[in-house]
């Protein structure tokens, strides 16, 4: 008789693709089930773990990164293995995973950005904020990008927390940046930055801004930049005023107060000026003689009630903003994975509580799961993934109980290990990562920084070979 699945004799074999918070929280939930023997193998195409915690969280927000201690603890479990530098789709196919695991969970995040869809968007000196963030955080695929920081005036389109991160990093002094784990190439480039004015552009009003209060408040506390909001744009229009009055959300009222306070501030003569604008949308980026961005055309917006949600419409009032560098920060977007359904409009994998669903029948596709941004879209903070991961893991456990799992022909742990080593001899294990972590932290210690990141695959390889 076949042993029951999830026992020592016949462990539940799970592959998690992606090693950011969304992946780790699924692993944590599965591994803490004392009545189920689960073996988790986590894959990442990058040599280092932690996804957006390493490559998305801003370098001057070290505290947020301490969540990696939780991930370290999860990784110490004997039933957990990490395979870094292994690209699912290239080194191993999804079909090969299906032959070796009972369940596969994709926690691949949202790897690209949304566009503004306006003329001039692809001019030189117009970039996705996501690329700038990946560059200053030392993502191996973005370390060679160039951003023209000889520009004096920069526009950041969008008023979410990513836009806040970008604006803040552009405004930080070299001394402030030098205390962080920002990538060395970015520290060097930003230390020579000529940026003097940064504009953040919100298409709706202060009450609809997507940033959170601690993040926006920090913009008023920068050593090297004054904050400014045009007073007329800090005032609420009647629709927003009604929304704020009727809301039981104190943080919304607080957000409006913070912005009003910014509007009353006087310039103190700091070297940079950060201006928050509201109710404006870019309509075109205009090139200068050198073919790169020189100006941005803007239209003033008015709010309108769209079935209970305040949207915006363009008015006939326009203006031009002289800017030489533009970052669009209008949201991340998931990318399709071969062999899995994809919801084009939402930019995610269709699912029901984490079970990947067939877009035609809406039925779950056996053995396939999602967690994090590829499941729910690019929203929420790192902690949001704990609940989200638990929801997916719960669905996975329920499916084991109901016998709705894949039937792998070769679920053996050792065979898989041999196969991955054969396909990717430069794979990085968690033990390797612990060595890399130590190397980065001790390089940091020498110069009073939390760590100095290794930013290329070659650097990682040679550091491991030497240690
Ligand atoms: P987000 O919070 O969704 O903000 C996107 C912003 O882009 C919004 O202001 C949105 O305005 C605007 N936008 C969208 N399309 C636009 C267009 N065509 N023209 C002009 N503006 C447009 O996304 P995000 O900033 O990328 O952040 C992603 C998630 O990561 C969020 O949940 C965020 O809180 C989180 N995050 C957290 C931290 C932190 O905790 N410190 C740091 C970074 C990111 P509308 O509201 O009008 O659509």
Coordinates of C-alpha atoms and ligand atoms in Angstrom, one line a residue:
X1 CA 0.0 0.0 0.0
X2 CA 1.3 3.5 -0.8
X3 CA 2.3 5.5 2.2
X4 CA 0.3 8.6 3.0
X5 CA 1.6 11.8 1.5
X6 CA 3.2 14.2 4.0
X7 CA 4.8 11.4 6.2
X8 CA 8.5 10.8 6.8
X9 CA 8.4 7.9 4.4
X10 CA 6.6 9.9 1.7
X11 CA 7.2 13.6 2.3
X12 CA 5.3 16.3 0.5
X13 CA 7.7 17.8 -2.0
X14 CA 7.2 21.5 -2.8
X15 CA 9.1 23.8 -5.1
X16 CA 8.9 27.5 -4.5
X17 CA 10.0 29.7 -7.4
X18 CA 11.2 33.1 -6.1
X19 CA 12.9 33.8 -2.8
X20 CA 11.4 37.1 -1.8
X21 CA 9.1 37.5 1.2
X22 CA 6.1 36.0 -0.6
X23 CA 8.1 32.8 -1.2
X24 CA 9.6 32.6 2.3
X25 CA 6.3 33.1 4.1
X26 CA 4.7 30.2 2.1
X27 CA 7.7 28.1 3.1
X28 CA 7.4 29.1 6.8
X29 CA 3.7 28.2 6.9
X30 CA 4.3 24.8 5.3
X31 CA 7.3 23.9 7.4
X32 CA 5.7 24.7 10.7
X33 CA 2.9 22.1 10.1
X34 CA 3.9 19.5 12.7
X35 CA 1.5 16.9 11.3
X36 CA 2.9 17.1 7.8
X37 CA 6.3 16.2 6.6
X38 CA 7.1 18.8 3.9
X39 CA 10.3 19.3 2.0
X40 CA 10.7 22.7 0.4
X41 CA 13.1 23.6 -2.4
X42 CA 13.3 27.3 -3.2
X43 CA 14.7 28.5 -6.5
X44 CA 15.8 32.0 -7.5
X45 CA 17.3 33.0 -10.8
X46 CA 19.5 35.5 -8.9
X47 CA 22.4 34.2 -6.9
X48 CA 21.2 35.9 -3.7
X49 CA 17.9 35.4 -1.9
X50 CA 15.3 37.9 -0.6
X51 CA 13.9 39.5 -3.8
X52 CA 12.6 42.9 -3.2
X53 CA 14.0 43.0 0.4
X54 CA 17.4 43.1 -1.2
X55 CA 16.6 44.8 -4.5
X56 CA 13.5 46.9 -3.8
X57 CA 13.6 48.2 -0.2
X58 CA 15.5 51.5 -0.2
X59 CA 19.1 51.4 1.1
X60 CA 18.3 54.1 3.7
X61 CA 15.5 51.9 5.2
X62 CA 17.7 49.3 6.9
X63 CA 15.2 48.5 9.6
X64 CA 12.8 47.1 7.1
X65 CA 15.5 44.7 5.9
X66 CA 15.9 43.1 9.3
X67 CA 13.0 40.8 8.3
X68 CA 15.7 38.7 6.6
X69 CA 16.5 37.3 10.1
X70 CA 13.1 35.6 10.0
X71 CA 14.0 34.2 6.6
X72 CA 17.4 33.0 7.9
X73 CA 15.5 31.1 10.6
X74 CA 13.2 29.4 8.1
X75 CA 16.2 28.5 6.0
X76 CA 17.8 26.6 8.9
X77 CA 15.1 24.0 8.8
X78 CA 16.6 20.7 7.5
X79 CA 13.7 20.3 5.1
X80 CA 14.5 23.6 3.4
X81 CA 17.0 24.0 0.5
X82 CA 17.8 27.1 -1.5
X83 CA 19.0 27.0 -5.1
X84 CA 20.2 30.4 -6.1
X85 CA 21.3 31.3 -9.6
X86 CA 18.9 28.7 -11.0
X87 CA 16.5 30.0 -13.6
X88 CA 13.2 28.1 -13.8
X89 CA 12.3 28.1 -17.5
X90 CA 16.0 28.0 -18.6
X91 CA 18.0 25.7 -16.3
X92 CA 14.9 23.6 -15.4
X93 CA 11.5 23.7 -17.0
X94 CA 8.2 23.9 -15.3
X95 CA 7.4 20.4 -16.7
X96 CA 10.6 19.1 -15.1
X97 CA 9.4 20.6 -11.8
X98 CA 6.0 18.9 -12.2
X99 CA 7.8 15.5 -12.6
X100 CA 9.6 16.1 -9.3
X101 CA 7.3 17.9 -7.0
X102 CA 3.7 17.4 -5.7
X103 CA 3.2 21.2 -5.6
X104 CA 4.8 24.2 -7.3
X105 CA 4.3 27.7 -5.9
X106 CA 5.3 30.8 -8.0
X107 CA 6.3 33.8 -6.0
X108 CA 8.0 35.7 -8.8
X109 CA 6.7 39.1 -8.0
X110 CA 6.1 41.8 -10.5
X111 CA 9.2 42.1 -12.6
X112 CA 8.4 44.9 -14.9
X113 CA 6.8 48.4 -14.8
X114 CA 3.6 50.1 -16.0
X115 CA 3.9 52.8 -18.6
X116 CA 2.4 56.2 -18.9
X117 CA 1.6 55.8 -22.6
X118 CA 2.4 59.4 -23.6
X119 CA 4.4 60.7 -26.5
X120 CA 8.1 61.0 -25.7
X121 CA 8.1 58.3 -23.0
X122 CA 11.0 56.5 -24.7
X123 CA 13.2 59.6 -25.0
X124 CA 16.7 59.4 -23.5
X125 CA 16.6 60.4 -19.8
X126 CA 13.1 59.0 -19.4
X127 CA 13.2 55.8 -17.3
X128 CA 11.1 53.5 -15.2
X129 CA 11.6 54.1 -11.5
X130 CA 11.8 50.4 -11.0
X131 CA 15.0 50.3 -13.1
X132 CA 16.5 53.1 -11.0
X133 CA 15.6 51.3 -7.8
X134 CA 17.1 48.1 -9.1
X135 CA 20.2 50.0 -10.1
X136 CA 20.8 51.7 -6.8
X137 CA 20.2 48.5 -4.9
X138 CA 22.8 46.6 -6.9
X139 CA 20.6 44.2 -8.9
X140 CA 23.0 42.3 -11.2
X141 CA 20.8 42.9 -14.3
X142 CA 20.7 46.6 -13.8
X143 CA 24.1 47.5 -12.4
X144 CA 25.3 48.7 -15.9
X145 CA 22.3 51.1 -16.4
X146 CA 23.2 54.7 -16.7
X147 CA 21.1 57.6 -15.4
X148 CA 22.2 61.1 -16.4
X149 CA 22.6 62.8 -13.0
X150 CA 24.1 65.9 -14.6
X151 CA 20.4 66.8 -14.9
X152 CA 19.4 69.6 -12.6
X153 CA 15.6 69.1 -12.6
X154 CA 14.0 65.8 -12.3
X155 CA 10.3 64.7 -12.4
X156 CA 9.1 61.6 -10.6
X157 CA 5.6 60.7 -11.9
X158 CA 3.4 59.1 -9.3
X159 CA 2.9 59.5 -5.6
X160 CA 3.2 56.0 -4.3
X161 CA 5.9 54.8 -1.9
X162 CA 8.3 53.8 -4.8
X163 CA 8.1 57.4 -6.0
X164 CA 8.9 58.6 -2.5
X165 CA 11.9 56.2 -2.4
X166 CA 13.2 57.6 -5.7
X167 CA 12.7 61.2 -4.8
X168 CA 14.3 60.7 -1.3
X169 CA 17.4 58.9 -2.7
X170 CA 17.8 61.7 -5.3
X171 CA 17.7 64.2 -2.5
X172 CA 19.9 62.5 0.0
X173 CA 23.4 64.0 0.6
X174 CA 26.5 61.9 -0.2
X175 CA 27.2 61.6 3.5
X176 CA 23.7 60.2 4.2
X177 CA 24.0 57.7 1.3
X178 CA 27.5 56.7 2.5
X179 CA 25.9 55.3 5.7
X180 CA 23.7 52.9 3.8
X181 CA 24.1 49.7 1.8
X182 CA 23.5 51.5 -1.6
X183 CA 25.4 49.8 -4.4
X184 CA 28.9 51.3 -4.8
X185 CA 28.3 52.3 -8.4
X186 CA 25.2 54.3 -7.3
X187 CA 26.9 55.9 -4.3
X188 CA 29.6 57.1 -6.7
X189 CA 27.2 58.4 -9.3
X190 CA 24.8 60.0 -6.8
X191 CA 27.8 61.7 -5.0
X192 CA 28.5 63.6 -8.2
X193 CA 24.8 64.3 -8.9
X194 CA 23.9 67.8 -10.1
X195 CA 20.2 67.4 -9.3
X196 CA 18.8 70.5 -7.6
X197 CA 15.1 70.2 -8.0
X198 CA 12.9 67.1 -7.8
X199 CA 9.1 67.2 -8.6
X200 CA 6.8 64.4 -7.5
X201 CA 3.6 64.5 -9.6
X202 CA 0.3 63.2 -8.4
X203 CA -2.6 62.9 -10.9
X204 CA -5.2 63.1 -8.1
X205 CA -5.3 65.2 -4.9
X206 CA -3.5 64.9 -1.5
X207 CA -6.2 62.8 0.0
X208 CA -5.8 60.2 -2.8
X209 CA -2.0 60.0 -2.7
X210 CA -0.8 56.3 -2.5
X211 CA 2.1 57.0 -0.2
X212 CA 1.9 56.1 3.5
X213 CA 2.3 58.7 6.3
X214 CA 5.7 57.7 7.7
X215 CA 7.1 57.6 4.2
X216 CA 5.8 61.1 3.2
X217 CA 6.7 62.6 6.6
X218 CA 10.3 61.6 6.1
X219 CA 10.4 63.8 3.0
X220 CA 10.0 66.8 5.3
X221 CA 13.0 65.7 7.4
X222 CA 15.8 65.5 4.7
X223 CA 19.2 67.0 5.6
X224 CA 19.9 68.3 2.2
X225 CA 16.5 69.2 0.7
X226 CA 13.6 71.6 1.5
X227 CA 10.1 70.4 0.9
X228 CA 7.5 72.5 -0.9
X229 CA 3.8 72.0 -1.9
X230 CA 2.0 74.7 -3.9
X231 CA -0.5 75.9 -1.3
X232 CA -3.4 75.8 -3.7
X233 CA -2.6 72.1 -4.5
X234 CA -2.5 71.2 -0.8
X235 CA -6.1 72.3 -0.4
X236 CA -8.9 69.7 -0.8
X237 CA -11.5 70.1 -3.5
X238 CA -15.1 69.7 -2.3
X239 CA -15.3 66.0 -3.3
X240 CA -12.1 65.1 -1.3
X241 CA -13.1 67.3 1.6
X242 CA -16.3 65.3 1.8
X243 CA -14.5 62.0 1.5
X244 CA -12.0 62.9 4.3
X245 CA -14.8 64.3 6.6
X246 CA -16.8 61.1 6.2
X247 CA -13.9 58.8 6.7
X248 CA -13.2 57.0 9.9
X249 CA -9.6 56.6 8.8
X250 CA -7.4 58.8 11.0
X251 CA -4.4 58.2 8.9
X252 CA -6.1 59.8 5.9
X253 CA -6.7 63.0 7.9
X254 CA -3.1 62.9 9.1
X255 CA -1.8 62.6 5.5
X256 CA -3.7 65.7 4.5
X257 CA -2.3 67.5 7.5
X258 CA 1.2 66.5 6.7
X259 CA 0.8 67.9 3.1
X260 CA -0.8 71.1 4.4
X261 CA 2.1 71.5 6.8
X262 CA 4.6 71.1 3.9
X263 CA 2.7 73.8 2.0
X264 CA 3.3 76.3 4.8
X265 CA 7.0 75.7 5.1
X266 CA 9.5 78.3 4.2
X267 CA 12.6 77.5 2.2
X268 CA 15.6 77.2 4.5
X269 CA 18.3 77.4 1.9
X270 CA 19.1 73.7 1.7
X271 CA 20.9 72.8 -1.5
X272 CA 17.9 70.9 -3.0
X273 CA 14.2 71.5 -3.3
X274 CA 11.6 68.7 -3.4
X275 CA 8.2 69.8 -4.7
X276 CA 5.1 67.7 -4.3
X277 CA 2.5 68.5 -7.0
X278 CA -1.1 67.3 -7.1
X279 CA -3.9 67.1 -9.7
X280 CA -1.4 67.2 -12.7
X281 CA -0.8 64.6 -15.4
X282 CA 2.1 64.5 -17.9
X283 CA 0.8 64.5 -21.4
X284 CA 4.1 64.6 -23.4
X285 CA 7.8 64.6 -22.9
X286 CA 9.5 67.0 -25.2
X287 CA 13.1 66.5 -26.5
X288 CA 15.8 69.2 -26.4
X289 CA 18.5 69.6 -29.1
X290 CA 20.4 66.6 -27.8
X291 CA 17.4 64.3 -28.3
X292 CA 16.9 63.7 -24.6
X293 CA 14.1 65.0 -22.3
X294 CA 14.1 68.8 -21.8
X295 CA 10.5 69.6 -20.9
X296 CA 7.3 67.9 -19.7
X297 CA 3.9 69.0 -20.8
X298 CA 1.3 68.8 -18.0
X299 CA -2.4 69.1 -17.8
X300 CA -4.2 70.2 -14.7
X301 CA -6.8 67.6 -13.5
X302 CA -10.1 67.8 -11.7
X303 CA -11.5 65.1 -9.6
X304 CA -14.7 63.3 -10.4
X305 CA -16.8 60.6 -8.7
X306 CA -16.5 57.3 -10.5
X307 CA -19.0 55.1 -8.7
X308 CA -17.7 56.0 -5.2
X309 CA -14.1 56.2 -6.2
X310 CA -12.6 59.6 -6.9
X311 CA -10.9 59.5 -10.4
X312 CA -9.5 62.4 -12.4
X313 CA -10.2 64.0 -15.7
X314 CA -8.1 66.5 -17.6
X315 CA -9.1 70.2 -17.7
X316 CA -8.2 72.6 -20.4
X317 CA -5.4 74.2 -18.3
X318 CA -1.9 73.1 -19.2
X319 CA 1.6 74.0 -18.3
X320 CA 5.2 73.1 -19.1
X321 CA 7.7 71.9 -16.6
X322 CA 11.4 72.2 -17.5
X323 CA 12.9 68.9 -16.5
X324 CA 15.9 67.0 -17.9
X325 CA 15.3 63.6 -16.3
X326 CA 12.0 61.7 -15.7
X327 CA 11.2 58.6 -13.7
X328 CA 7.8 57.1 -14.1
X329 CA 6.7 55.5 -10.9
X330 CA 3.2 54.4 -11.8
X331 CA 3.3 50.9 -10.6
X332 CA 5.0 47.5 -11.1
X333 CA 3.5 44.8 -13.3
X334 CA 3.9 41.0 -13.3
X335 CA 5.2 39.1 -16.3
X336 CA 3.7 35.9 -17.8
X337 CA 5.4 32.6 -17.0
X338 CA 5.6 30.0 -19.8
X339 CA 3.0 27.4 -19.5
X340 CA 0.9 29.3 -17.0
X341 CA -2.2 31.4 -17.6
X342 CA -1.8 35.2 -17.3
X343 CA -4.3 38.0 -16.8
X344 CA -3.1 40.6 -19.2
X345 CA -5.1 43.5 -17.9
X346 CA -4.3 42.9 -14.2
X347 CA -0.7 41.8 -14.9
X348 CA -1.0 38.7 -12.7
X349 CA -1.6 34.9 -12.7
X350 CA -5.3 34.2 -12.2
X351 CA -5.9 32.4 -9.0
X352 CA -8.4 31.5 -6.3
X353 CA -6.9 32.0 -2.8
X354 CA -3.5 31.1 -4.3
X355 CA -4.6 28.2 -6.5
X356 CA -3.7 29.0 -10.1
X357 CA -7.0 28.8 -12.1
X358 CA -7.8 28.1 -15.7
X359 CA -9.0 31.4 -17.2
X360 CA -11.7 29.6 -19.2
X361 CA -13.2 27.2 -16.7
X362 CA -12.0 29.1 -13.6
X363 CA -11.1 25.7 -12.2
X364 CA -7.8 25.2 -10.2
X365 CA -4.9 23.8 -12.2
X366 CA -3.7 20.9 -10.0
X367 CA -0.4 21.4 -8.1
X368 CA 0.1 25.0 -9.3
X369 CA 0.0 28.0 -6.8
X370 CA 1.0 31.6 -6.5
X371 CA 1.9 34.0 -3.7
X372 CA 2.7 37.7 -3.4
X373 CA 2.6 40.3 -6.2
X374 CA 2.2 37.7 -9.0
X375 CA -0.9 36.6 -7.1
X376 CA -2.6 39.8 -6.0
X377 CA -0.8 42.6 -7.9
X378 CA 1.9 45.0 -6.7
X379 CA 0.3 46.3 -3.5
X380 CA 1.0 46.2 0.2
X381 CA 4.1 46.2 2.4
X382 CA 6.5 43.3 3.1
X383 CA 4.4 42.2 6.0
X384 CA 1.3 41.9 3.8
X385 CA 3.0 38.8 2.3
X386 CA 2.8 37.0 5.6
X387 CA -1.0 36.7 5.5
X388 CA -0.9 36.2 1.7
X389 CA 1.6 33.4 2.0
X390 CA -0.4 31.8 4.8
X391 CA -3.5 31.9 2.6
X392 CA -1.7 30.1 -0.3
X393 CA -0.1 27.6 2.0
X394 CA -3.4 26.8 3.6
X395 CA -4.9 26.1 0.1
X396 CA -1.9 23.8 -0.5
X397 CA -2.4 21.9 2.7
X398 CA -6.1 21.5 2.0
X399 CA -5.3 20.2 -1.4
X400 CA -3.0 17.6 0.1
X401 CA -5.7 16.4 2.4
X402 CA -8.1 16.2 -0.6
X403 CA -5.6 14.3 -2.7
X404 CA -5.5 17.1 -5.3
X405 CA -1.7 17.1 -6.0
X406 CA 0.6 16.3 -8.9
X407 CA 1.9 12.8 -9.2
X408 CA 5.6 13.3 -9.7
X409 CA 7.4 10.4 -11.3
X410 CA 10.7 11.2 -9.6
X411 CA 10.1 12.9 -6.2
X412 CA 13.5 11.9 -4.8
X413 CA 15.4 14.8 -3.0
X414 CA 18.9 13.6 -3.9
X415 CA 18.1 13.0 -7.6
X416 CA 16.8 16.6 -7.8
X417 CA 19.9 17.9 -6.1
X418 CA 22.1 16.1 -8.6
X419 CA 20.1 17.4 -11.6
X420 CA 20.2 21.0 -10.5
X421 CA 24.0 20.8 -9.9
X422 CA 24.4 19.3 -13.4
X423 CA 22.3 22.0 -15.0
X424 CA 23.7 24.9 -13.1
X425 CA 27.2 24.2 -11.7
X426 CA 27.4 27.8 -10.3
X427 CA 24.3 27.4 -8.2
X428 CA 24.3 29.1 -4.8
X429 CA 23.1 27.3 -1.7
X430 CA 21.9 28.9 1.5
X431 CA 25.2 28.1 3.1
X432 CA 27.0 29.9 0.3
X433 CA 24.7 32.8 0.8
X434 CA 25.6 32.9 4.5
X435 CA 29.2 33.2 3.5
X436 CA 28.4 35.9 1.0
X437 CA 26.4 37.7 3.7
X438 CA 29.4 37.6 6.0
X439 CA 31.7 38.9 3.3
X440 CA 29.4 41.8 2.4
X441 CA 28.9 42.7 6.0
X442 CA 32.6 42.7 6.9
X443 CA 33.3 44.8 3.8
X444 CA 30.7 47.2 5.2
X445 CA 32.1 47.2 8.7
X446 CA 35.5 48.4 7.3
X447 CA 33.8 51.6 6.1
X448 CA 31.0 52.2 8.6
X449 CA 28.2 50.8 6.4
X450 CA 25.7 48.0 7.0
X451 CA 27.2 46.0 4.1
X452 CA 28.9 46.5 0.7
X453 CA 27.0 44.5 -1.8
X454 CA 28.5 42.2 -4.4
X455 CA 26.5 43.3 -7.5
X456 CA 27.6 41.0 -10.3
X457 CA 27.3 37.2 -10.8
X458 CA 31.1 37.2 -11.4
X459 CA 31.8 38.9 -8.2
X460 CA 29.6 36.4 -6.3
X461 CA 31.3 33.5 -8.0
X462 CA 34.8 34.7 -7.2
X463 CA 34.0 35.7 -3.7
X464 CA 32.7 32.2 -3.1
X465 CA 35.7 30.6 -4.7
X466 CA 38.0 32.6 -2.5
X467 CA 36.2 32.1 0.8
Ligands
LIG1 P1 1.4 52.4 -5.9 O1 1.3 52.5 -4.4 O2 0.3 51.6 -6.5 O3 1.4 53.9 -6.5 C1 1.4 54.1 -7.9 C2 1.2 55.6 -8.1 O4 1.2 55.8 -9.5 C3 -0.1 56.2 -7.6 O5 0.1 57.5 -7.1 C4 -1.0 56.2 -8.9 O6 -2.0 57.2 -8.9 C5 0.1 56.6 -9.9 N1 -0.3 56.4 -11.3 C6 -0.7 55.2 -11.8 N2 -0.9 55.4 -13.2 C7 -0.6 56.7 -13.4 C8 -0.6 57.5 -14.6 N3 -0.9 56.9 -15.8 N4 -0.2 58.8 -14.5 C9 0.1 59.3 -13.3 N5 0.2 58.6 -12.2 C10 -0.2 57.3 -12.2 O7 2.7 51.7 -6.4 P2 4.2 51.8 -6.0 O8 4.6 53.1 -5.5 O9 4.9 51.2 -7.2 O10 4.4 50.8 -4.8 C11 4.0 49.4 -4.9 C12 3.7 48.8 -3.5 O11 5.0 48.7 -2.8 C13 2.8 49.7 -2.7 O12 1.9 48.9 -2.0 C14 3.8 50.4 -1.8 O13 3.2 50.9 -0.6 C15 4.8 49.4 -1.5 N6 6.1 50.0 -1.1 C16 6.2 50.2 0.2 C17 7.3 50.9 0.7 C18 7.5 51.2 2.1 O14 6.7 50.6 2.9 N7 8.4 52.0 2.6 C19 8.3 51.3 -0.2 C20 8.1 51.1 -1.6 C21 7.0 50.4 -2.0 P3 -3.5 56.7 -8.7 O15 -3.6 56.5 -7.2 O16 -4.2 57.9 -9.1 O17 -3.7 55.5 -9.5

